[in-house]
Tab-separated table of C-alpha atoms and ligand atoms in Angstrom:
chain	number	residue	atom	x	y	z
W	1	MET	CA	198.859	87.830	83.512
W	2	ASN	CA	199.215	89.316	80.177
W	3	TYR	CA	196.356	90.165	77.932
W	4	ASP	CA	196.302	91.988	74.647
W	5	VAL	CA	193.277	94.103	75.864
W	6	ILE	CA	192.063	95.054	79.341
W	7	VAL	CA	188.699	96.711	79.674
W	8	LEU	CA	187.932	98.596	82.836
W	9	GLY	CA	184.121	98.760	83.622
W	10	GLY	CA	181.418	96.246	82.424
W	11	GLY	CA	178.552	98.487	81.248
W	12	PRO	CA	177.387	98.741	77.667
W	13	GLY	CA	180.774	100.440	76.553
W	14	GLY	CA	182.902	97.868	78.369
W	15	TYR	CA	181.196	94.732	77.759
W	16	LEU	CA	180.555	95.427	74.080
W	17	ALA	CA	184.326	96.285	73.707
W	18	ALA	CA	185.288	93.057	75.587
W	19	GLU	CA	183.074	91.037	73.169
W	20	ARG	CA	184.281	92.505	70.024
W	21	ALA	CA	187.817	92.138	71.194
W	22	GLY	CA	187.419	88.603	72.381
W	23	HIS	CA	185.430	87.767	69.177
W	24	ALA	CA	188.317	89.027	67.010
W	25	GLY	CA	190.847	86.722	68.734
W	26	LEU	CA	192.458	89.169	71.144
W	27	SER	CA	193.053	87.631	74.656
W	28	THR	CA	190.937	89.963	76.710
W	29	LEU	CA	190.062	90.840	80.317
W	30	LEU	CA	187.019	92.456	81.485
W	31	ILE	CA	187.196	93.859	84.935
W	32	GLU	CA	183.958	94.935	86.737
W	33	LYS	CA	183.378	95.956	90.341
W	34	ARG	CA	179.545	96.092	90.792
W	35	ALA	CA	177.359	94.137	88.383
W	36	LEU	CA	178.128	93.190	84.568
W	37	GLY	CA	175.869	95.308	82.376
W	38	GLY	CA	176.649	98.617	84.292
W	39	VAL	CA	174.139	101.316	85.097
W	40	CYS	CA	172.301	100.678	81.926
W	41	LEU	CA	171.261	97.220	82.702
W	42	ASN	CA	171.126	97.224	86.458
W	43	GLU	CA	169.912	100.671	87.493
W	44	GLY	CA	169.010	102.533	84.229
W	45	CYS	CA	167.586	101.776	80.964
W	46	ILE	CA	166.610	98.291	81.312
W	47	PRO	CA	164.935	98.248	84.681
W	48	SER	CA	163.053	101.636	83.867
W	49	LYS	CA	161.791	100.090	80.509
W	50	ALA	CA	160.514	97.043	82.492
W	51	LEU	CA	158.678	99.157	85.054
W	52	LEU	CA	157.428	101.676	82.295
W	53	TYR	CA	156.054	98.679	80.571
W	54	SER	CA	154.006	97.439	83.506
W	55	ALA	CA	152.620	101.028	84.159
W	56	LYS	CA	151.725	101.219	80.338
W	57	LEU	CA	149.695	97.852	80.732
W	58	TYR	CA	148.024	99.384	83.776
W	59	ASP	CA	147.151	102.563	81.859
W	60	TYR	CA	145.672	100.827	78.866
W	61	ALA	CA	143.587	98.472	80.994
W	62	ARG	CA	142.100	101.602	82.884
W	63	HIS	CA	141.822	103.740	79.838
W	64	GLY	CA	140.444	101.473	77.044
W	65	ASP	CA	136.807	102.748	77.068
W	66	ALA	CA	137.207	104.994	73.984
W	67	TYR	CA	138.266	101.522	72.143
W	68	GLY	CA	135.440	99.497	73.284
W	69	VAL	CA	137.409	98.012	76.214
W	70	THR	CA	136.062	98.340	79.807
W	71	CYS	CA	137.687	96.388	82.677
W	72	GLY	CA	136.571	95.773	86.079
W	73	ALA	CA	138.463	96.604	89.057
W	74	VAL	CA	142.151	96.946	87.850
W	75	THR	CA	144.756	97.092	90.161
W	76	TYR	CA	148.391	97.518	90.321
W	77	ASP	CA	150.989	95.843	92.365
W	78	HIS	CA	154.225	97.629	92.430
W	79	ALA	CA	156.127	95.102	94.396
W	80	LYS	CA	155.381	92.524	91.722
W	81	ALA	CA	156.327	94.843	88.880
W	82	VAL	CA	159.640	95.729	90.790
W	83	ALA	CA	160.106	91.844	91.206
W	84	ARG	CA	159.490	91.310	87.270
W	85	LYS	CA	162.036	94.023	86.607
W	86	ASP	CA	164.624	92.350	88.866
W	87	LYS	CA	163.919	88.978	86.679
W	88	VAL	CA	164.580	90.822	83.613
W	89	VAL	CA	167.691	92.414	84.832
W	90	LYS	CA	168.979	88.943	86.110
W	91	THR	CA	168.150	87.238	82.707
W	92	LEU	CA	170.133	89.925	80.779
W	93	VAL	CA	173.003	89.917	83.102
W	94	GLY	CA	173.121	86.224	82.706
W	95	GLY	CA	173.208	86.780	78.796
W	96	ILE	CA	176.118	89.044	79.071
W	97	ARG	CA	177.980	86.549	81.198
W	98	ALA	CA	177.208	83.896	78.579
W	99	GLN	CA	178.418	86.469	75.771
W	100	MET	CA	181.851	86.932	77.701
W	101	LYS	CA	182.211	83.240	77.886
W	102	ALA	CA	181.311	82.610	74.365
W	103	ASN	CA	184.027	85.105	73.206
W	104	HIS	CA	186.850	83.961	75.506
W	105	VAL	CA	186.799	87.003	77.605
W	106	THR	CA	188.171	86.568	81.059
W	107	VAL	CA	186.025	88.210	83.644
W	108	ALA	CA	187.404	89.640	86.960
W	109	GLU	CA	184.714	90.590	89.344
W	110	GLY	CA	186.454	92.937	91.524
W	111	GLU	CA	187.903	96.565	91.707
W	112	GLY	CA	190.502	97.300	89.166
W	113	VAL	CA	193.037	99.928	89.767
W	114	ILE	CA	195.690	101.032	87.408
W	115	THR	CA	199.148	100.856	88.929
W	116	GLY	CA	201.459	101.954	86.144
W	117	ARG	CA	203.170	100.951	82.950
W	118	THR	CA	205.900	98.421	81.975
W	119	ALA	CA	207.576	97.576	78.770
W	120	ASP	CA	204.697	95.049	78.113
W	121	GLY	CA	201.911	97.528	78.741
W	122	ILE	CA	199.649	99.010	81.377
W	123	THR	CA	199.510	96.996	84.908
W	124	LEU	CA	196.388	96.890	86.748
W	125	THR	CA	195.473	95.170	89.961
W	126	ALA	CA	192.125	93.409	90.795
W	127	ASN	CA	191.453	90.879	93.555
W	128	GLY	CA	195.012	90.684	94.453
W	129	GLU	CA	196.122	89.730	91.010
W	130	THR	CA	198.257	91.845	88.653
W	131	TYR	CA	197.395	92.003	85.153
W	132	THR	CA	199.011	93.700	82.226
W	133	GLY	CA	197.354	94.916	79.054
W	134	LYS	CA	199.070	95.941	75.715
W	135	HIS	CA	195.759	98.145	75.236
W	136	LEU	CA	193.632	99.445	78.023
W	137	ILE	CA	190.076	100.602	77.440
W	138	LEU	CA	188.445	102.786	80.107
W	139	ALA	CA	184.580	102.267	80.381
W	140	THR	CA	184.152	103.429	83.967
W	141	GLY	CA	180.901	105.281	83.388
W	142	SER	CA	179.162	107.989	85.345
W	143	LEU	CA	177.659	108.745	88.467
W	144	PRO	CA	174.371	110.957	89.483
W	145	VAL	CA	175.376	114.579	90.347
W	146	LEU	CA	174.575	115.426	93.948
W	147	PRO	CA	174.664	119.168	94.096
W	148	PRO	CA	175.814	121.319	96.967
W	149	ILE	CA	172.246	122.227	97.961
W	150	PRO	CA	171.724	122.190	101.658
W	151	GLY	CA	169.918	119.020	102.759
W	152	VAL	CA	170.877	116.928	99.660
W	153	ARG	CA	173.573	114.950	101.227
W	154	GLU	CA	171.786	114.391	104.498
W	155	GLY	CA	168.520	113.653	102.603
W	156	TYR	CA	170.414	110.921	100.482
W	157	GLU	CA	171.870	109.381	103.558
W	158	ALA	CA	168.614	109.091	105.136
W	159	GLY	CA	166.819	107.628	102.068
W	160	PHE	CA	164.576	110.545	101.630
W	161	VAL	CA	166.540	111.715	98.528
W	162	LEU	CA	167.032	109.250	95.704
W	163	THR	CA	168.950	108.953	92.598
W	164	ASN	CA	168.024	106.516	89.639
W	165	ARG	CA	169.714	103.776	91.429
W	166	GLU	CA	167.536	103.646	94.546
W	167	ILE	CA	164.143	104.802	92.909
W	168	LEU	CA	163.873	101.733	90.618
W	169	SER	CA	164.099	99.428	93.567
W	170	LEU	CA	161.682	101.427	95.810
W	171	ASP	CA	159.376	99.072	97.609
W	172	HIS	CA	156.422	101.380	97.633
W	173	VAL	CA	154.702	104.060	95.690
W	174	PRO	CA	155.108	107.442	97.486
W	175	GLY	CA	152.260	109.611	97.813
W	176	GLU	CA	153.977	112.862	97.066
W	177	LEU	CA	157.096	112.493	94.660
W	178	VAL	CA	159.116	115.578	93.952
W	179	ILE	CA	161.401	115.190	91.053
W	180	VAL	CA	164.335	117.731	90.857
W	181	GLY	CA	165.400	117.973	86.980
W	182	GLY	CA	162.864	117.603	84.264
W	183	GLY	CA	165.443	115.800	81.796
W	184	VAL	CA	165.248	112.357	80.683
W	185	ILE	CA	165.415	110.402	83.943
W	186	GLY	CA	163.244	112.860	85.694
W	187	LEU	CA	160.394	112.537	82.923
W	188	GLU	CA	160.787	108.640	82.599
W	189	MET	CA	160.315	108.403	86.486
W	190	ALA	CA	157.571	111.121	86.435
W	191	SER	CA	155.665	108.885	83.818
W	192	TYR	CA	155.962	105.617	85.820
W	193	PHE	CA	154.946	107.128	89.241
W	194	ASN	CA	152.278	109.282	87.836
W	195	SER	CA	150.671	106.083	86.428
W	196	VAL	CA	151.015	104.012	89.314
W	197	GLY	CA	149.511	106.560	91.760
W	198	SER	CA	151.825	109.195	93.118
W	199	HIS	CA	151.306	112.850	92.946
W	200	VAL	CA	154.300	114.138	90.968
W	201	THR	CA	155.964	117.365	90.765
W	202	VAL	CA	158.827	118.141	88.515
W	203	VAL	CA	161.165	121.141	89.507
W	204	GLU	CA	163.039	122.458	86.478
W	205	MET	CA	165.572	124.971	86.428
W	206	LEU	CA	165.111	125.837	82.763
W	207	ASN	CA	161.962	127.362	81.321
W	208	LYS	CA	161.202	123.969	79.502
W	209	ILE	CA	161.346	120.184	80.081
W	210	ALA	CA	163.496	117.717	78.306
W	211	GLY	CA	166.613	119.716	77.906
W	212	PRO	CA	167.734	119.743	74.335
W	213	THR	CA	164.600	118.276	72.921
W	214	ASP	CA	162.703	120.318	70.018
W	215	ARG	CA	160.684	123.303	72.044
W	216	ASP	CA	157.387	122.394	70.448
W	217	ILE	CA	157.820	118.647	71.356
W	218	SER	CA	158.758	119.467	74.858
W	219	ALA	CA	155.602	121.714	75.107
W	220	ILE	CA	153.333	119.048	73.744
W	221	LEU	CA	155.033	116.370	76.283
W	222	GLN	CA	154.442	118.835	79.169
W	223	LYS	CA	150.836	119.280	78.091
W	224	ASN	CA	150.354	115.473	77.944
W	225	TYR	CA	151.641	114.909	81.456
W	226	GLU	CA	149.929	117.945	82.837
W	227	LYS	CA	146.554	116.460	81.709
W	228	LYS	CA	147.660	113.287	83.463
W	229	GLY	CA	147.945	115.324	86.741
W	230	VAL	CA	151.773	116.015	86.818
W	231	THR	CA	152.741	119.399	88.203
W	232	PHE	CA	155.663	121.266	86.389
W	233	CYS	CA	157.437	124.120	88.190
W	234	LEU	CA	159.759	125.744	85.400
W	235	SER	CA	162.319	128.332	85.785
W	236	ALA	CA	162.853	127.152	89.391
W	237	LYS	CA	165.994	127.091	91.332
W	238	VAL	CA	165.996	124.685	94.118
W	239	THR	CA	167.368	126.174	97.265
W	240	GLY	CA	167.033	123.526	100.010
W	241	ILE	CA	165.803	120.074	100.631
W	242	GLY	CA	164.259	119.535	104.222
W	243	THR	CA	162.943	116.354	105.716
W	244	ASP	CA	159.468	116.873	104.502
W	245	GLY	CA	159.851	118.795	101.292
W	246	VAL	CA	161.571	120.718	98.482
W	247	THR	CA	161.993	124.461	98.562
W	248	TYR	CA	162.674	126.326	95.478
W	249	GLU	CA	162.821	130.038	94.250
W	250	ALA	CA	160.744	131.293	91.227
W	251	ASP	CA	159.509	134.605	90.156
W	252	GLY	CA	161.607	136.011	92.962
W	253	LYS	CA	159.763	134.010	95.592
W	254	ALA	CA	160.376	131.045	97.651
W	255	HIS	CA	157.977	128.122	97.621
W	256	THR	CA	158.137	124.839	99.468
W	257	ILE	CA	156.560	121.556	98.048
W	258	PRO	CA	155.829	118.739	100.311
W	259	ALA	CA	157.533	115.438	99.526
W	260	ASP	CA	157.422	111.684	100.790
W	261	LYS	CA	160.446	111.074	98.483
W	262	VAL	CA	162.679	113.378	96.277
W	263	LEU	CA	164.295	112.072	93.145
W	264	LEU	CA	167.430	113.863	92.181
W	265	SER	CA	167.857	113.634	88.302
W	266	ILE	CA	169.995	116.782	87.384
W	267	GLY	CA	172.614	115.076	85.358
W	268	ARG	CA	175.368	112.657	85.673
W	269	ARG	CA	179.403	113.018	85.834
W	270	PRO	CA	182.066	110.900	84.409
W	271	VAL	CA	183.820	108.636	86.749
W	272	THR	CA	187.660	109.484	86.577
W	273	GLU	CA	188.670	109.202	90.095
W	274	GLY	CA	189.505	106.457	92.421
W	275	TYR	CA	191.080	103.937	90.095
W	276	GLY	CA	194.517	104.975	89.617
W	277	LEU	CA	193.972	107.157	86.270
W	278	GLU	CA	196.471	109.745	87.459
W	279	THR	CA	199.234	107.128	87.323
W	280	LEU	CA	198.986	107.316	83.403
W	281	GLY	CA	198.646	111.028	83.059
W	282	VAL	CA	195.508	110.763	80.703
W	283	HIS	CA	194.378	114.268	79.544
W	284	THR	CA	190.984	115.164	81.167
W	285	GLU	CA	188.787	118.231	80.648
W	286	ARG	CA	185.869	119.461	82.734
W	287	GLY	CA	186.025	116.026	84.437
W	288	ALA	CA	185.804	113.887	81.383
W	289	ILE	CA	188.442	111.792	79.582
W	290	VAL	CA	189.264	113.577	76.330
W	291	THR	CA	189.422	111.251	73.370
W	292	GLY	CA	189.887	111.545	69.581
W	293	ARG	CA	187.690	110.362	66.940
W	294	ASP	CA	189.520	107.093	67.270
W	295	MET	CA	188.492	106.816	70.916
W	296	GLN	CA	192.082	106.904	71.925
W	297	THR	CA	192.893	109.268	74.881
W	298	SER	CA	196.005	111.318	75.167
W	299	ILE	CA	198.071	108.315	76.033
W	300	PRO	CA	198.824	105.804	73.191
W	301	GLY	CA	197.057	102.451	73.644
W	302	VAL	CA	194.684	103.806	76.128
W	303	TYR	CA	191.010	104.167	74.884
W	304	ALA	CA	187.946	105.675	76.725
W	305	VAL	CA	184.526	104.755	75.641
W	306	GLY	CA	180.801	105.569	77.069
W	307	ASP	CA	179.826	108.050	79.817
W	308	VAL	CA	183.489	108.580	81.060
W	309	ASN	CA	184.373	110.651	77.908
W	310	GLY	CA	181.301	112.744	78.716
W	311	LYS	CA	180.562	113.237	74.966
W	312	SER	CA	176.914	111.574	74.817
W	313	MET	CA	175.711	109.762	77.913
W	314	LEU	CA	173.996	107.013	75.948
W	315	ALA	CA	174.280	103.248	76.024
W	316	HIS	CA	174.051	102.999	72.185
W	317	THR	CA	176.850	105.583	71.870
W	318	ALA	CA	178.965	103.572	74.020
W	319	TYR	CA	178.242	100.625	72.029
W	320	ARG	CA	179.651	102.291	68.707
W	321	GLU	CA	182.606	103.901	70.674
W	322	ALA	CA	183.536	100.341	71.805
W	323	GLU	CA	183.534	98.968	68.296
W	324	VAL	CA	185.720	102.043	67.030
W	325	ALA	CA	188.216	101.479	69.885
W	326	VAL	CA	188.484	97.901	69.305
W	327	ASN	CA	188.694	98.339	65.508
W	328	ASN	CA	191.666	100.725	65.950
W	329	ILE	CA	193.385	98.254	68.253
W	330	LEU	CA	192.948	95.709	65.620
W	331	GLY	CA	194.635	98.112	63.141
W	332	LYS	CA	191.349	98.801	61.192
W	333	ARG	CA	190.953	102.351	60.869
W	334	ASP	CA	187.467	103.533	62.131
W	335	VAL	CA	186.287	106.836	63.474
W	336	MET	CA	183.285	107.812	65.774
W	337	ARG	CA	180.655	110.255	64.324
W	338	TYR	CA	178.209	111.818	66.793
W	339	SER	CA	175.943	113.752	64.173
W	340	ALA	CA	173.358	110.931	63.806
W	341	ILE	CA	172.931	109.465	67.217
W	342	PRO	CA	169.185	109.022	67.925
W	343	SER	CA	167.866	109.848	71.453
W	344	VAL	CA	164.607	108.704	72.993
W	345	ILE	CA	162.673	109.624	75.968
W	346	TYR	CA	160.381	106.634	76.997
W	347	THR	CA	157.510	108.531	78.215
W	348	ASN	CA	154.041	107.701	76.822
W	349	PRO	CA	153.897	109.157	74.354
W	350	GLU	CA	157.740	108.672	73.557
W	351	VAL	CA	160.130	111.371	72.166
W	352	GLY	CA	162.439	110.353	69.539
W	353	SER	CA	164.914	112.850	68.110
W	354	VAL	CA	167.945	112.594	65.826
W	355	GLY	CA	170.246	115.379	64.322
W	356	GLU	CA	169.884	119.150	64.449
W	357	THR	CA	167.006	120.808	66.210
W	358	GLU	CA	165.737	124.275	64.936
W	359	GLU	CA	167.911	125.750	67.717
W	360	THR	CA	171.072	124.049	67.110
W	361	ALA	CA	170.809	124.517	63.323
W	362	ALA	CA	170.156	128.207	63.739
W	363	ALA	CA	173.030	128.438	66.382
W	364	LYS	CA	175.421	126.777	63.702
W	365	GLY	CA	174.180	129.213	60.886
W	366	LEU	CA	172.906	126.411	58.888
W	367	ALA	CA	170.221	127.400	56.200
W	368	PHE	CA	167.375	124.938	56.635
W	369	GLU	CA	163.532	124.453	55.866
W	370	THR	CA	161.289	122.744	58.451
W	371	VAL	CA	158.296	120.812	57.909
W	372	THR	CA	155.967	120.179	60.779
W	373	LEU	CA	153.175	117.518	60.579
W	374	PRO	CA	150.359	116.425	62.893
W	375	MET	CA	150.811	112.662	63.457
W	376	GLN	CA	147.213	112.392	62.236
W	377	TYR	CA	148.688	112.042	58.912
W	378	SER	CA	149.422	108.559	59.700
W	379	GLY	CA	146.430	106.215	59.401
W	380	ARG	CA	147.636	103.942	61.797
W	381	TYR	CA	148.370	106.582	64.364
W	382	VAL	CA	144.671	107.662	64.024
W	383	ALA	CA	143.507	104.180	64.516
W	384	GLU	CA	145.362	103.480	67.526
W	385	ASN	CA	145.579	106.973	69.436
W	386	GLU	CA	142.294	108.452	70.238
W	387	GLY	CA	142.718	112.242	70.776
W	388	GLY	CA	146.546	111.973	70.271
W	389	ASP	CA	148.426	115.156	69.548
W	390	GLY	CA	151.734	113.878	68.448
W	391	ILE	CA	153.890	115.678	65.658
W	392	LEU	CA	156.680	115.021	63.127
W	393	LYS	CA	159.248	117.663	62.467
W	394	VAL	CA	161.869	117.329	59.883
W	395	LEU	CA	164.598	119.722	59.051
W	396	LEU	CA	166.181	119.817	55.650
W	397	ASP	CA	169.524	121.516	54.646
W	398	LYS	CA	168.436	124.073	52.094
W	399	LYS	CA	171.446	123.884	50.036
W	400	THR	CA	172.530	120.244	50.027
W	401	ARG	CA	168.830	118.929	50.124
W	402	ARG	CA	169.766	116.464	52.852
W	403	LEU	CA	168.067	115.514	56.084
W	404	LEU	CA	169.630	117.597	59.064
W	405	GLY	CA	167.248	116.465	61.822
W	406	CYS	CA	164.154	114.686	62.732
W	407	HIS	CA	161.874	114.804	65.872
W	408	MET	CA	158.686	113.214	66.955
W	409	ILE	CA	156.414	112.644	69.694
W	410	CYS	CA	154.203	109.699	69.435
W	411	PRO	CA	153.847	106.161	71.389
W	412	THR	CA	156.379	104.334	69.092
W	413	ALA	CA	158.905	107.068	68.539
W	414	SER	CA	161.671	104.880	69.864
W	415	GLU	CA	161.182	102.330	67.084
W	416	ILE	CA	160.527	104.895	64.374
W	417	ILE	CA	163.517	107.191	64.991
W	418	VAL	CA	165.961	104.666	63.720
W	419	SER	CA	164.780	105.082	60.053
W	420	ALA	CA	165.530	108.828	60.250
W	421	SER	CA	168.955	108.127	61.971
W	422	ILE	CA	169.740	106.119	58.976
W	423	MET	CA	168.614	108.986	56.582
W	424	VAL	CA	170.910	111.413	58.552
W	425	GLU	CA	173.719	109.201	58.665
W	426	THR	CA	173.836	108.114	55.226
W	427	GLN	CA	173.460	111.641	53.936
W	428	MET	CA	171.090	110.675	51.245
W	429	ARG	CA	169.592	113.310	49.021
W	430	LEU	CA	165.756	114.167	49.529
W	431	SER	CA	164.975	113.017	45.833
W	432	ASP	CA	166.533	109.572	46.852
W	433	LEU	CA	164.773	109.416	50.339
W	434	LYS	CA	161.301	109.926	48.414
W	435	GLU	CA	161.969	106.796	46.635
W	436	LEU	CA	162.034	104.652	49.820
W	437	ILE	CA	159.014	102.475	50.405
W	438	PHE	CA	157.586	102.363	54.006
W	439	PRO	CA	155.096	99.606	55.109
W	440	HIS	CA	151.487	100.619	55.160
W	441	PRO	CA	149.925	101.353	57.481
W	442	THR	CA	152.456	102.182	59.950
W	443	ALA	CA	153.153	105.420	61.996
W	444	CYS	CA	156.757	105.511	60.543
W	445	GLU	CA	155.017	106.575	56.974
W	446	ILE	CA	154.795	109.781	58.544
W	447	ILE	CA	158.447	110.370	57.784
W	448	ARG	CA	157.779	109.831	54.045
W	449	GLU	CA	154.808	112.113	54.222
W	450	GLY	CA	157.106	114.832	55.927
W	451	LEU	CA	159.608	114.494	53.292
W	452	PHE	CA	156.913	114.877	50.307
W	453	GLN	CA	156.000	118.296	51.708
W	454	LEU	CA	159.552	119.478	50.606
W	455	PRO	CA	160.704	120.203	47.096
W	456	ASP	CA	163.655	118.273	45.573
W	457	CYS	CA	165.526	121.500	44.838
C	1	NAI	P1	169.552	115.334	81.983
C	1	NAI	O1	170.821	116.255	81.554
C	1	NAI	O2	168.705	114.548	80.944
C	1	NAI	O3	168.576	116.390	82.960
C	1	NAI	C1	168.884	117.003	83.916
C	1	NAI	C2	167.882	118.168	83.938
C	1	NAI	O4	168.160	118.737	85.372
C	1	NAI	C3	168.187	119.374	83.011
C	1	NAI	O5	166.800	119.592	82.457
C	1	NAI	C4	168.504	120.580	83.777
C	1	NAI	O6	168.262	121.700	83.387
C	1	NAI	C5	167.846	120.263	85.228
C	1	NAI	N1	168.749	120.808	86.417
C	1	NAI	C6	170.122	120.769	86.465
C	1	NAI	N2	170.262	121.507	87.607
C	1	NAI	C7	169.199	121.665	88.239
C	1	NAI	C8	168.726	122.180	89.660
C	1	NAI	N3	169.698	122.580	90.582
C	1	NAI	N4	167.393	122.399	89.815
C	1	NAI	C9	166.416	121.876	89.098
C	1	NAI	N5	166.821	121.457	87.637
C	1	NAI	C10	168.071	121.414	87.422
C	1	NAI	O7	169.991	114.487	83.122
C	1	NAI	P2	169.394	113.146	83.837
C	1	NAI	O8	167.955	113.110	83.540
C	1	NAI	O9	169.979	113.004	85.297
C	1	NAI	O10	170.063	111.940	82.954
C	1	NAI	C11	171.542	111.745	83.037
C	1	NAI	C12	171.926	111.041	81.692
C	1	NAI	O11	171.442	109.787	81.461
C	1	NAI	C13	171.647	111.848	80.364
C	1	NAI	O12	172.930	111.959	79.892
C	1	NAI	C14	170.715	110.933	79.818
C	1	NAI	O13	170.939	111.159	78.174
C	1	NAI	C15	170.943	109.587	80.267
C	1	NAI	N6	169.646	108.867	80.186
C	1	NAI	C16	169.269	108.451	78.984
C	1	NAI	C17	168.059	107.854	78.899
C	1	NAI	C18	167.563	107.537	77.537
C	1	NAI	O14	168.291	107.617	76.549
C	1	NAI	N7	166.145	107.358	77.433
C	1	NAI	C19	167.291	107.455	79.966
C	1	NAI	C20	167.889	107.856	81.341
C	1	NAI	C21	169.103	108.509	81.389
């Protein structure tokens, strides 16, 4: 069967590419071997948010005293929260299926393998059928990194070491949870399991948590979670995982922490093997498919979107990359920009970031000014956050007077950071930004307040 576009992989990059291509009238085939929605919908972004919301309600019920709310005995039913999470996932997977149908996309649920090229295009097989596509969009995603640390493989096979996939379906709350890697997945899972009763220890190789996040914000996040009872071991190198714990080296000494379960969250790697990519000779670098700004690979007509190109492993990046690929297939020139992609850590408080941090701006030799404000400048924040210690940080280019970056830690940072992303993306001048009107009272107003601390020129 011949198609204008074949999309390999049904995660956010793949399903949105298929949807947009189908909507534009291109005959489109989407091939997915596991579950529509990919990691994001089935074992990542969405299920973690469903669980974190249950934990947040539990926290609010237990800690409402300062707001005049005292509850009786509050209990938490992890199994019920997991069942609700599964229901949320099922609903949304059904939504994607409906979207594919509405946009006339054919879905092949099976393993797709690239077999070669003919005059008509690229050939693939799935479920015993052969398909040919004039264009191919690769959206095969990423897998968790399992490092060659002694005990990791054995622990994973025994169900003692978990990745994001298994931990989201754990049928109980472990007493001692050790999390290796204090990045986004590690911190979100630390937040959930801390709220619902585990003692959580985060072992992180670097001297700070939350990877590239602004250093002050990382420190505030760490302090918040230490207060809640999470233990952080920084500058710590894991050397082995035994049947009952994790051994790491720090300050030249070996330490062992007992664990009932270990979560491994030290990053993800693009999936480029096992589906015949080599038959096309697509160029890869450090395990990722190389793409241009039009999302095309080294092979004309073959595009790569989402985690597989290793550029920014975020679902919302994949969405936009998918649109860029489809627009170029349609002959509409479109390019991908990576400078204003917001990122969020869904802890409580949340962390929202966009653009340059002080570290990255300095490394690029940019001349910039920084304003840091406590979130207390927002009336709404004070009304709703007893004892909150959130901050906002904005970076302005000294010469162009345009916003370079914005970073914040507060409970609704995920929703607020969007406005800052628009400011960075559209490169509006400071004087114009100051004319924007924000609703009052909102936590978002803090951005306006931050901008007014800076002179127009
Ligand atoms: P990550 O890259 O965010 O964090 C990994 C952490 O592990 C880093 O801090 C790193 O220094 C540390 N590390 C590496 N090797 C280590 C070792 N041997 N011992 C101790 N620490 C070690 O990766 P993570 O959390 O696995 O997430 C994977 C991807 O999924 C990321 O690209 C992330 O952006 C994405 N994601 C995004 C979410 C969001 O947008 N809210 C939520 C979850 C995942």
